CSV table of C-alpha atoms in Angstrom, one decimal:
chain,number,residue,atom,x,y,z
A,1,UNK,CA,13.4,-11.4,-32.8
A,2,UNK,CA,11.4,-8.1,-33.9
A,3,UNK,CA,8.4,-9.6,-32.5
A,4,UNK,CA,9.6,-9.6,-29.3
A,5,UNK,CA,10.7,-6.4,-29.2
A,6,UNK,CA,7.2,-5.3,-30.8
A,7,UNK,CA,5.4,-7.2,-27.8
A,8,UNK,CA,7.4,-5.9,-25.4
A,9,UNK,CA,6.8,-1.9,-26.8
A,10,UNK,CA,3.0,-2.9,-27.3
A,11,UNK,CA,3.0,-3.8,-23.7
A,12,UNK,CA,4.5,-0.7,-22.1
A,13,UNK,CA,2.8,1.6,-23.8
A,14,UNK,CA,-0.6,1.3,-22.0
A,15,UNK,CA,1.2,1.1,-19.2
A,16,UNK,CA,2.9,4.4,-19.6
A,17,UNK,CA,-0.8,5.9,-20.0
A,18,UNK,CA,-1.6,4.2,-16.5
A,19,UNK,CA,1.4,5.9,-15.0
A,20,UNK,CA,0.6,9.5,-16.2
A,21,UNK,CA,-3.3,8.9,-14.9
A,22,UNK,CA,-2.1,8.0,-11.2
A,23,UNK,CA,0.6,11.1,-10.9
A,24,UNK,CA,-1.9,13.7,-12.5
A,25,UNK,CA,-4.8,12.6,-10.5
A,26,UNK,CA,-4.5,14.9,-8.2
A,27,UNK,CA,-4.0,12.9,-4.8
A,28,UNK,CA,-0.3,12.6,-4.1
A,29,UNK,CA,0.0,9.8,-1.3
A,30,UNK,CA,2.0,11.8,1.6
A,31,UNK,CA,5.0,10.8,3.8
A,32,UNK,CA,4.0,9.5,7.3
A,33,UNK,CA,6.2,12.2,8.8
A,34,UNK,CA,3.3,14.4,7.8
A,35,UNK,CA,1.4,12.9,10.1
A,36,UNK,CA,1.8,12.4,14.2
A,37,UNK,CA,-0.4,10.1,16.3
A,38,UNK,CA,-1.3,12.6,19.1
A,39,UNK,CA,-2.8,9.6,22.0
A,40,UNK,CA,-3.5,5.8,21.9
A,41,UNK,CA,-4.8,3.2,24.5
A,42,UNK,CA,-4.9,-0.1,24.3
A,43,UNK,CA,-8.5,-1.4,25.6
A,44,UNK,CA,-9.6,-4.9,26.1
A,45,UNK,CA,-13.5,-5.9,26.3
A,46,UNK,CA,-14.8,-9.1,28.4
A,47,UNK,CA,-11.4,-10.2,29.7
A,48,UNK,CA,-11.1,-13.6,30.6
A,49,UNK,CA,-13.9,-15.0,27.9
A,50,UNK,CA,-13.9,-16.3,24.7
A,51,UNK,CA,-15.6,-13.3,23.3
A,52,UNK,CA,-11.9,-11.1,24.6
A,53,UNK,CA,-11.2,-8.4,22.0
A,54,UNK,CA,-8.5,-6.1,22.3
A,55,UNK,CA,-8.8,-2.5,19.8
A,56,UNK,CA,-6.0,0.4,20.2
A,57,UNK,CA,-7.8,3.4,19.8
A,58,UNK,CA,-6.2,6.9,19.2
A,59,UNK,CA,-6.1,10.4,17.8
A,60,UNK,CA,-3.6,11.5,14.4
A,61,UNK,CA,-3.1,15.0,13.6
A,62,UNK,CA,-2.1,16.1,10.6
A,63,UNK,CA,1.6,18.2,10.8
A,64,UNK,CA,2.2,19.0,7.2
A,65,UNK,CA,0.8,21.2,4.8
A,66,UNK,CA,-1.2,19.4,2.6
A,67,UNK,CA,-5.0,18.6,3.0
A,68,UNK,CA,-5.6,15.2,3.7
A,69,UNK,CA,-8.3,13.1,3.4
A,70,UNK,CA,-7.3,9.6,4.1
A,71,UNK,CA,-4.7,8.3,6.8
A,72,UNK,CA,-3.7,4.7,7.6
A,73,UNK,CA,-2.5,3.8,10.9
A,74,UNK,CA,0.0,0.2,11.2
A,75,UNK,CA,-0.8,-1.5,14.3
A,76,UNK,CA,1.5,-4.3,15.4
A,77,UNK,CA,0.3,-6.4,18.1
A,78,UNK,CA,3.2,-8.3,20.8
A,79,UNK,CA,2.7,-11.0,23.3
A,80,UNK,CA,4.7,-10.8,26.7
A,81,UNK,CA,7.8,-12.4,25.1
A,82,UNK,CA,8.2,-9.6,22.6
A,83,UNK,CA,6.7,-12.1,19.7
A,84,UNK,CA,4.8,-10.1,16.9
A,85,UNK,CA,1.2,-12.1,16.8
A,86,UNK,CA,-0.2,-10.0,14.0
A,87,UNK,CA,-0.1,-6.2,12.2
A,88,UNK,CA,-2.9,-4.5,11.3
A,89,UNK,CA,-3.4,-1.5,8.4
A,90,UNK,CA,-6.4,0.7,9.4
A,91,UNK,CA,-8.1,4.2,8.0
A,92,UNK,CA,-9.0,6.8,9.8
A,93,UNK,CA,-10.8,9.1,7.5
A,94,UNK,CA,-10.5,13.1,7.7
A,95,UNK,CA,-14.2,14.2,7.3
A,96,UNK,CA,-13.6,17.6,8.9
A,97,UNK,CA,-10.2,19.7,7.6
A,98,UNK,CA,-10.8,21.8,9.7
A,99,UNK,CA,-10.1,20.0,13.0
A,100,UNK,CA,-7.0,19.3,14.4
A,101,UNK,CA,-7.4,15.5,15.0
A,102,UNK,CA,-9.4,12.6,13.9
A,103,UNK,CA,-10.1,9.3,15.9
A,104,UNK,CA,-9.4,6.0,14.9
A,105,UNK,CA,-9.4,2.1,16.2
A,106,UNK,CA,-7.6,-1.3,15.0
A,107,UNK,CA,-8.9,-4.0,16.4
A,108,UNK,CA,-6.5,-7.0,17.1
A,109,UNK,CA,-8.0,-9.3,14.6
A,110,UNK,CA,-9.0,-12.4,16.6
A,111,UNK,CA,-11.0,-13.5,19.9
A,112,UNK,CA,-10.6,-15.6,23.1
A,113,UNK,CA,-7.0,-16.6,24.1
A,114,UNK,CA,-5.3,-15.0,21.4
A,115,UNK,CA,-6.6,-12.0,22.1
A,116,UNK,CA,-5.7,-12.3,25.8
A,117,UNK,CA,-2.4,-13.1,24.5
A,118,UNK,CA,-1.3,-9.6,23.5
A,119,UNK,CA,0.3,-7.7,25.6
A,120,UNK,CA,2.0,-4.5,23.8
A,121,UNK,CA,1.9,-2.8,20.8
A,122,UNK,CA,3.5,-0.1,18.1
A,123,UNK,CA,1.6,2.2,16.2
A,124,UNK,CA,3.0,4.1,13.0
A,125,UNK,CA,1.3,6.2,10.6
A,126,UNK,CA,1.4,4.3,7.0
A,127,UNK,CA,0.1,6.8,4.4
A,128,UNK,CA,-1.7,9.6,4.2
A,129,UNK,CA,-3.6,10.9,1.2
């Protein structure tokens, strides 16, 4: 019986190390109300073909306080029926602070018909760091 409650101490306590490393290292991961997608468009390239693509491009600003470095956009792609076909997680990295906005794309993930076969989407910011 005491071995067990040895292991289980001798496992938690490198894992309380761990813990203290990811809160002190400085980068606190930020709500996504701090962020605000400012425009997006939805833009399809060689309709028709089995080479279709479909990529949502936009602008986020940042509206909080912080600094940030790092943001991830959600994309979540819908066919005419209202059917989610797939969702997406992409970056858009801050290499400027100093500007307002930064640019960033999330492509639909496959070709061809499938691709043809999105009609709508949602956007949401994810993190921001």
């Amino acid at each position: 019986m005491h071995r067990r409650a040895f292991l289980a101490c001798a496992v938690l306590v490198p894992v309380s190390g761990c813990l203290d490393f990811l809160e002190d290292n400085g980068e606190e991961i930020t709500e996504p109300g701090d962020v605000e997608i400012v425009w997006d468009d939805l833009v399809r390239e060689n309709p028709g073909t089995e080479d279709e693509r479909v990529v949502v491009w936009g602008a986020v600003r940042n509206v909080g306080d912080r600094t940030l470095s790092y943001i991830e956009i959600r994309a979540t792609f819908f066919d005419a029926d209202g059917e989610e076909l797939e969702t997406v997680i992409e970056s858009a990295t801050v290499e400027d602070d100093s500007r307002e906005q930064w640019a960033f794309d999330v492509e639909f993930p496959r070709f061809g018909e499938d691709a043809a076969d999105v009609s709508t989407y949602e956007l949401e910011p994810a993190t921001g760091v």
